[in-house]
mmCIF file of C-alpha atoms in Angstrom:
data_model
loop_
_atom_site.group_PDB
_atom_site.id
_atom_site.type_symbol
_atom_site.label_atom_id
_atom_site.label_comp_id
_atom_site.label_asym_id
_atom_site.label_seq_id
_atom_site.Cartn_x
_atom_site.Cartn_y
_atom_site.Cartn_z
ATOM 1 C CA UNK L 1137 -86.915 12.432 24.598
ATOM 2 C CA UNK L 1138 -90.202 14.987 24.592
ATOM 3 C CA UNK L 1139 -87.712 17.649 26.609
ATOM 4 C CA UNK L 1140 -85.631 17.104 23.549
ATOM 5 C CA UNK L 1141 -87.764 18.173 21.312
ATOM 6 C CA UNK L 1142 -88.493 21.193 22.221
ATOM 7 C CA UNK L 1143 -85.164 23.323 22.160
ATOM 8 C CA UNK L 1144 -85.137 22.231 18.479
ATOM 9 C CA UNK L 1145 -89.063 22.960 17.721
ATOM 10 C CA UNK L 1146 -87.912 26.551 19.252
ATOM 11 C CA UNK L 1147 -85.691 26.703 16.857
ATOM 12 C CA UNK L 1148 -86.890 26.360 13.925
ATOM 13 C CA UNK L 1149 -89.990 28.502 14.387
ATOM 14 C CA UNK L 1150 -86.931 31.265 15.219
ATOM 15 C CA UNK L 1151 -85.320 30.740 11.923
ATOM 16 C CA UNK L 1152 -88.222 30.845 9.410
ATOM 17 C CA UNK L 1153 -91.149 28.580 10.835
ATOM 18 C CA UNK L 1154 -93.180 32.076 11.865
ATOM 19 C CA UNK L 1155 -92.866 33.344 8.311
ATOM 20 C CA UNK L 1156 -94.616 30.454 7.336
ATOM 21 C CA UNK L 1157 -97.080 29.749 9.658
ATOM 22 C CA UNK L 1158 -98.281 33.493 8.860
ATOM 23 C CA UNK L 1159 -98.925 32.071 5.668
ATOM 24 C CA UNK L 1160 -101.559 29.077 6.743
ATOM 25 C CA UNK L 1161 -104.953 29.532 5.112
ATOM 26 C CA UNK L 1162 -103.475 32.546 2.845
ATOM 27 C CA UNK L 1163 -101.464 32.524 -0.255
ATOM 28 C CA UNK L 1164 -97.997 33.518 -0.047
ATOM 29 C CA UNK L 1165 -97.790 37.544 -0.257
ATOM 30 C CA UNK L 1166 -95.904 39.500 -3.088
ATOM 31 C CA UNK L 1167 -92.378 41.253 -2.932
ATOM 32 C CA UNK L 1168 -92.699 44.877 -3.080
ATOM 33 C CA UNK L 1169 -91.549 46.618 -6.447
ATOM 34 C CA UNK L 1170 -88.220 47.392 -6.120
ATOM 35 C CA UNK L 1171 -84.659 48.844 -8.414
ATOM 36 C CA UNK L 1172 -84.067 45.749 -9.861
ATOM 37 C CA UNK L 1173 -80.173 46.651 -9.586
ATOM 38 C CA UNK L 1174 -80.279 46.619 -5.762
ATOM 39 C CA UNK L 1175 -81.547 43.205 -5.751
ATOM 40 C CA UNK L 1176 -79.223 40.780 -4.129
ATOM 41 C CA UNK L 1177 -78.548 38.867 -7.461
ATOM 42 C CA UNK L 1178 -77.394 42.107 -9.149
ATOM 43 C CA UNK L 1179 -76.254 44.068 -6.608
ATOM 44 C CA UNK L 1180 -72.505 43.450 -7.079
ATOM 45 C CA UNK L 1181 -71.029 42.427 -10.322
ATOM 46 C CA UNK L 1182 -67.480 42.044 -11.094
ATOM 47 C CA UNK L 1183 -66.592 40.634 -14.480
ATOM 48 C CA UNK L 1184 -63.559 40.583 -17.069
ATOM 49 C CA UNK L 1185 -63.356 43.579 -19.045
ATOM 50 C CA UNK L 1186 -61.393 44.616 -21.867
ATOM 51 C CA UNK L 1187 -59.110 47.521 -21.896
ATOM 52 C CA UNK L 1188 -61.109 50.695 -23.657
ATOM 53 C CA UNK L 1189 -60.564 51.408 -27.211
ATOM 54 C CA UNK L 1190 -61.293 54.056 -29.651
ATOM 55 C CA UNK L 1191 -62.807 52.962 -32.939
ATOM 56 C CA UNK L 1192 -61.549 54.489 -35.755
ATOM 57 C CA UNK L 1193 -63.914 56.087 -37.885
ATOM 58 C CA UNK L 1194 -62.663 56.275 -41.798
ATOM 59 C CA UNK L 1195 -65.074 59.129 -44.026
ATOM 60 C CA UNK L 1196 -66.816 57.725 -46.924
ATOM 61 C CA UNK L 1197 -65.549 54.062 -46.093
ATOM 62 C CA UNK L 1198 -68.164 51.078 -45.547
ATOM 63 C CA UNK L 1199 -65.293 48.687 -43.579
ATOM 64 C CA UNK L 1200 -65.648 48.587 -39.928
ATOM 65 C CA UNK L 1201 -62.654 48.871 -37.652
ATOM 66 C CA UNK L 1202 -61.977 45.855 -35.655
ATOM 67 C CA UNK L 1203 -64.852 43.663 -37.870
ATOM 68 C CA UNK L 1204 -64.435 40.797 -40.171
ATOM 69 C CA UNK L 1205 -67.107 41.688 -42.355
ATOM 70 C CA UNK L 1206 -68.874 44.933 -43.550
ATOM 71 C CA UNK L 1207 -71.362 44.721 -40.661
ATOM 72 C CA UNK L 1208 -70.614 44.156 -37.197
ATOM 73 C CA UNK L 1209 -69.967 41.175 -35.961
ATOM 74 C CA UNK L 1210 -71.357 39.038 -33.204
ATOM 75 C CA UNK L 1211 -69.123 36.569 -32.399
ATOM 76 C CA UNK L 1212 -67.198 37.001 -29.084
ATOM 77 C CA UNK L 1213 -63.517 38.729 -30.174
ATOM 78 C CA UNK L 1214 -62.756 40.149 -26.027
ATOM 79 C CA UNK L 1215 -62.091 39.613 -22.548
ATOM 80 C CA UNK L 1216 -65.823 39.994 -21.489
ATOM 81 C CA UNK L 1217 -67.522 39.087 -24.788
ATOM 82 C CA UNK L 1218 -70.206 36.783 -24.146
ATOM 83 C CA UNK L 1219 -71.017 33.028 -26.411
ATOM 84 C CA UNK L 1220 -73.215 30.337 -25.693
ATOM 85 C CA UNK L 1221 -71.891 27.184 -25.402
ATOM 86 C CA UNK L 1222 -74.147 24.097 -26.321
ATOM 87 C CA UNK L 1223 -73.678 21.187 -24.666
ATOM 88 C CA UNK L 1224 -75.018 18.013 -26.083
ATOM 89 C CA UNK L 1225 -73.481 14.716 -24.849
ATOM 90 C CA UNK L 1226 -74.800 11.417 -25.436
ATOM 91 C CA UNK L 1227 -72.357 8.783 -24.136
ATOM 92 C CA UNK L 1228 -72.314 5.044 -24.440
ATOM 93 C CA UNK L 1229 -69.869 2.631 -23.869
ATOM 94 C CA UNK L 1230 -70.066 -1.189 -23.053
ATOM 95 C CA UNK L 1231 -67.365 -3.702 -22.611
ATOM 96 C CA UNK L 1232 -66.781 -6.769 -21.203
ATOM 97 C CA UNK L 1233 -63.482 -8.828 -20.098
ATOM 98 C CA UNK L 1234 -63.095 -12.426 -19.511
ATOM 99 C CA UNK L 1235 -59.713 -14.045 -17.970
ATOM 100 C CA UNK L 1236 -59.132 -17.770 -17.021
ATOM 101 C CA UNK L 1237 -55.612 -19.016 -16.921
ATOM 102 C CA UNK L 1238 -54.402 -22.128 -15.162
ATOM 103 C CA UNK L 1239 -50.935 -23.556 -14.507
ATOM 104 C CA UNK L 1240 -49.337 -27.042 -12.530
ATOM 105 C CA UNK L 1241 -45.775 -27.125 -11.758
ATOM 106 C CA UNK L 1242 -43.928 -30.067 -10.379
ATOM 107 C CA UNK L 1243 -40.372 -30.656 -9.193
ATOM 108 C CA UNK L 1244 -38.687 -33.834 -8.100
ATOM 109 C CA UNK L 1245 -34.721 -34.494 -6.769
ATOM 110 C CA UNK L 1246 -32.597 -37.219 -5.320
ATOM 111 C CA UNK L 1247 -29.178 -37.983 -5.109
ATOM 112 C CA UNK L 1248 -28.721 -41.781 -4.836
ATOM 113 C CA UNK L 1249 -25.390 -41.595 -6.125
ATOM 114 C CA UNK L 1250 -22.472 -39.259 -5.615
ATOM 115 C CA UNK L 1251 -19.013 -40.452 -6.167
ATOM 116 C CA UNK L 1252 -19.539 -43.132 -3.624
ATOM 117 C CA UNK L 1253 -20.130 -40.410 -0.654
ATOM 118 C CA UNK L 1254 -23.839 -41.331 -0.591
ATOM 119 C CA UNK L 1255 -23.156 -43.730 2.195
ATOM 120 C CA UNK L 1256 -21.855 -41.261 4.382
ATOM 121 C CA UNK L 1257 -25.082 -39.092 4.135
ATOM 122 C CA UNK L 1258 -26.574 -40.567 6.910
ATOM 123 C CA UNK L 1259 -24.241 -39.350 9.532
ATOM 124 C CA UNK L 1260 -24.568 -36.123 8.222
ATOM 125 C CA UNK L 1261 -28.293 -36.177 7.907
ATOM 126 C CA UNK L 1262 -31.064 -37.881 9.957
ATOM 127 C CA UNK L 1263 -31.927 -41.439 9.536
ATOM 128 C CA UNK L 1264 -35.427 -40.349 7.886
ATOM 129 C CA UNK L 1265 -33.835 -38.552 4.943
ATOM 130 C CA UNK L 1266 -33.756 -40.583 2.086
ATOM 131 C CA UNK L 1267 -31.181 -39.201 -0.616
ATOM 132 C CA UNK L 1268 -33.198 -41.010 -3.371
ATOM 133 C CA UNK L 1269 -36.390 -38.698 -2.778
ATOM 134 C CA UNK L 1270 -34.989 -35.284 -1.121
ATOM 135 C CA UNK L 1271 -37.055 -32.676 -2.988
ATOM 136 C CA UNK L 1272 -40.464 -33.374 -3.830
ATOM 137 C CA UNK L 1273 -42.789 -30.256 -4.961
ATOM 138 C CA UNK L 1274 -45.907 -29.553 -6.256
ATOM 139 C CA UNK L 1275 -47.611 -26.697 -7.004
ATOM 140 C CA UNK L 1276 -50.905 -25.871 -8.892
ATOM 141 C CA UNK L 1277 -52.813 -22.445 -9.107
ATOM 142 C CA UNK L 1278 -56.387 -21.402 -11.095
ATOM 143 C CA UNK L 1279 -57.552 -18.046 -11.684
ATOM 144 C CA UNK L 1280 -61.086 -17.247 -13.310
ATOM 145 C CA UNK L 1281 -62.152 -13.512 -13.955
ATOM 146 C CA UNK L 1282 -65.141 -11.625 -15.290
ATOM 147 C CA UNK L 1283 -65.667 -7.872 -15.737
ATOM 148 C CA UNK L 1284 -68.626 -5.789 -17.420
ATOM 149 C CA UNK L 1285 -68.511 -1.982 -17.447
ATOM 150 C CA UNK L 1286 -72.190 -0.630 -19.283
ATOM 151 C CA UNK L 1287 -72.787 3.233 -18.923
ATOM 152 C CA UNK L 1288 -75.306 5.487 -20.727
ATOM 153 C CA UNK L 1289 -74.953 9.236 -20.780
ATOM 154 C CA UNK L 1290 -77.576 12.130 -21.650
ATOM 155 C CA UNK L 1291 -76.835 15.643 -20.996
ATOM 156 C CA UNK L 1292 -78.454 18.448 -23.448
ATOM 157 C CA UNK L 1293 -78.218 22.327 -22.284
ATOM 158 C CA UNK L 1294 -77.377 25.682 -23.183
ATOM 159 C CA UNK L 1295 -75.081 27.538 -21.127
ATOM 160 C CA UNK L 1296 -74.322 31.474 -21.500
ATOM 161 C CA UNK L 1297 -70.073 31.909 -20.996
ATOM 162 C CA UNK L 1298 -67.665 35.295 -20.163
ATOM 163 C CA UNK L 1299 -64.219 35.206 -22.203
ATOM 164 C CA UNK L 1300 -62.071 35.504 -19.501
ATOM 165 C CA UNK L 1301 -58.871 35.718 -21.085
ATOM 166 C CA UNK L 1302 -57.671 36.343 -24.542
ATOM 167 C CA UNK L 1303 -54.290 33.762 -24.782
ATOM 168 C CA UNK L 1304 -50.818 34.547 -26.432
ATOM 169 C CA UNK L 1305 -51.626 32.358 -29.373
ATOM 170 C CA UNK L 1306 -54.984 33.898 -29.862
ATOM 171 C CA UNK L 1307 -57.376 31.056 -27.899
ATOM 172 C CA UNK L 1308 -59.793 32.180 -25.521
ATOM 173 C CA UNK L 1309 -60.581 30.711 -22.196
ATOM 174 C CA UNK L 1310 -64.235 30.973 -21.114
ATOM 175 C CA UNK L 1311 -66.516 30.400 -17.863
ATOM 176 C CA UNK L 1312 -69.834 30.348 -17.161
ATOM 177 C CA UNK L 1313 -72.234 29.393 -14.588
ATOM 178 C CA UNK L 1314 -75.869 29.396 -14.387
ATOM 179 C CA UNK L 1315 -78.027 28.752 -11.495
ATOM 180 C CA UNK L 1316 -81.934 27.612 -11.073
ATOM 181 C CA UNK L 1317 -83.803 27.647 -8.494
ATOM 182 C CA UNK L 1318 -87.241 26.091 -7.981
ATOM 183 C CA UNK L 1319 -88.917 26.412 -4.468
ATOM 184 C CA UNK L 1320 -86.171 24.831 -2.227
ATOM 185 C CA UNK L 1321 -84.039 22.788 -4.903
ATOM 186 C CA UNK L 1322 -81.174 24.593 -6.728
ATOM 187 C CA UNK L 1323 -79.985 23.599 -10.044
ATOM 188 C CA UNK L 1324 -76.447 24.911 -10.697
ATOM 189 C CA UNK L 1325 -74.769 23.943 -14.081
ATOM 190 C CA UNK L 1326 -70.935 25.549 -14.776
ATOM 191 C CA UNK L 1327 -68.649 24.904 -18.106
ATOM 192 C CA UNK L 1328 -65.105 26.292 -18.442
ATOM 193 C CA UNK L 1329 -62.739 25.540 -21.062
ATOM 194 C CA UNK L 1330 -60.493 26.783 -23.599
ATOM 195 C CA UNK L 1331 -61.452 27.534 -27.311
ATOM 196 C CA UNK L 1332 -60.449 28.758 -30.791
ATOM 197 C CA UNK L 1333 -62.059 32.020 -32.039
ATOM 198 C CA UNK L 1334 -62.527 30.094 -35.455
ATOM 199 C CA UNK L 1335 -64.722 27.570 -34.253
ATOM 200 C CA UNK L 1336 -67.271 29.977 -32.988
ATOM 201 C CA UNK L 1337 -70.323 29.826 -35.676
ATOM 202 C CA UNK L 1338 -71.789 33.129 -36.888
ATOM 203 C CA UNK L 1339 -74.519 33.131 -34.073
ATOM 204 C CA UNK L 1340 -72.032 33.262 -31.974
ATOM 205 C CA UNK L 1341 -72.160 29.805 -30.318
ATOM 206 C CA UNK L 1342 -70.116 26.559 -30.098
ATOM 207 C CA UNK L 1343 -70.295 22.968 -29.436
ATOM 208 C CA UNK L 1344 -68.746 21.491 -26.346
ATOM 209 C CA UNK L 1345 -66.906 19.183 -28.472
ATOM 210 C CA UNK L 1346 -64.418 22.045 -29.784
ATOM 211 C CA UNK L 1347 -63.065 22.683 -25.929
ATOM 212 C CA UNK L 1348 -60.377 22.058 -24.662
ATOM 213 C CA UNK L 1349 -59.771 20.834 -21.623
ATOM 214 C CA UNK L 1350 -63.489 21.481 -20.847
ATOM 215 C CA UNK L 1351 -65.046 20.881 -17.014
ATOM 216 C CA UNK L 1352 -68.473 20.952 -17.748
ATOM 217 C CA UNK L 1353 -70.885 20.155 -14.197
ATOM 218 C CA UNK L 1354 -74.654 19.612 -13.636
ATOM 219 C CA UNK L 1355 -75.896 19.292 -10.447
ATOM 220 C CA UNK L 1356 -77.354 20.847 -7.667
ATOM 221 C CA UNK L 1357 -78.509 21.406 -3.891
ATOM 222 C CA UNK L 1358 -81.786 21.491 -2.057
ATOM 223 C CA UNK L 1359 -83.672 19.573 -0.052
ATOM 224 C CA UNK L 1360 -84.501 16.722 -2.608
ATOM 225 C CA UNK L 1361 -80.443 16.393 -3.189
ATOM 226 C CA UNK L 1362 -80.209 15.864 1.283
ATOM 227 C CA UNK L 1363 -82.485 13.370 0.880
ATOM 228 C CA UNK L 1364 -80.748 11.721 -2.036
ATOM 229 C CA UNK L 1365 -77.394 12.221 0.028
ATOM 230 C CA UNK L 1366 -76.100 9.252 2.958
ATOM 231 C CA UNK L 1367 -76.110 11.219 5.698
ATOM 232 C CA UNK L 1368 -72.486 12.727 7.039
ATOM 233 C CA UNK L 1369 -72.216 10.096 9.320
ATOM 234 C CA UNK L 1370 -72.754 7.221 7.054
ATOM 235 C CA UNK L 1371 -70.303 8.775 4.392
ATOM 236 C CA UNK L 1372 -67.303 8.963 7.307
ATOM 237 C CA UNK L 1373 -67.747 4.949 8.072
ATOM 238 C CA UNK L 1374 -67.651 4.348 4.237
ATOM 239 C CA UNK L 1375 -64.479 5.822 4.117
ATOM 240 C CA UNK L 1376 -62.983 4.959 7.518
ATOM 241 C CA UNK L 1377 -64.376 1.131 8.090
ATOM 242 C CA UNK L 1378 -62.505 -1.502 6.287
ATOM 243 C CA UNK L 1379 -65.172 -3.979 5.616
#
């Protein structure tokens, strides 16, 4: 078991456990300054754009081309436009079923008569039978159920979107991600969806409630989430064992 042990201490000192044992008794040294736009975050950005237009400038006129007002406005109008979308959910539902239902059947037939031919029933069938009692049956069955369903929701955030695509009819379909990161834990929250242009409020956000077919996610990844997490091996016999 101790010969195990060691390939995989070996290991991890390999893949990062140096670094940090050059930080014991020291506190953890600073990046060098660097072009921000070479940094791995920013380094290579591809997002929707709009094809380029020309504004039209009119002499001695105060309307702006392409505005809905006399100044210009801020509300997202583009492919590549950006809103915020603000997501406020508070969710509660409760409900409760109750079923009982019972039911007795019983069934009883005999021939003891039959145009006289009831005498010759017992060479046809065995001398048991008795054609004054041939069916006799009984059947009774009880069923009793109970359900409760209770869940409370709370979600409240702010998430930055791209318009993506401007539709035929004039709706715009939006995604955005946005990602946090706090010494090994990553929070990662995403919301795409399809909106109207008119329900975007003049500082330029909207509520999560106006989109349509919106997949709105909060989670994340780190070490606190493995912990949280069955491991792989417990997941596969939840699926695969029957009891």
């Amino acid at each position: 078991m101790r010969t195990a042990l060691v390939p995989i201490l070996l290991l991890s000192l390999a893949t990062g456990g140096c670094a940090r044992l050059a930080d014991i008794g020291s506190a953890p040294s600073l990046s060098e300054i660097s072009n921000p736009g070479l940094q791995p975050e920013a380094r290579v950005i591809s997002l929707p754009m709009p094809q380029p237009t020309t504004a039209e400038q009119i002499p001695s006129s105060l309307w702006r081309t392409g505005s809905r007002d006399f100044f210009r406005d801020p509300r997202a109008k583009a492919v590549g436009d950006l809103l915020t979308v603000v997501i406020d959910i508070s969710d509660q539902a409760q409900m409760r079923n109750s079923t009982q239902r019972g039911r007795s059947n019983s069934e009883k037939a005999g021939l003891p008569n039959f145009f006289g031919l009831e005498s010759r029933l017992p060479a046809v069938l065995p001398d048991a039978v008795d054609p004054s009692s041939l069916v006799d049956l009984d059947s009774t069955s009880t069923s009793s159920g109970n359900g409760t369903i209770q869940r409370n929701e709370r979600i409240a955030m702010r998430v930055a979107a791209v318009v993506t695509q401007v539709l035929p009819n004039g709706n715009f379909v939006i995604a955005g991600r946005q990602e946090v990161r706090v010494n090994y834990e990553l929070r990662e929250m995403r919301i795409a969806g399809v909106l109207r242009p008119e329900d975007i409020s003049n500082a330029n956000t909207i509520d999560y409630d106006k989109i349509a077919e919106a997949r709105i996610t909060y989670g994340g990844r780190g070490q606190i989430t493995d912990v949280q997490q069955p491991r792989y091996g417990q997941q596969v016999l939840d699926v695969v064992l029957p009891f």
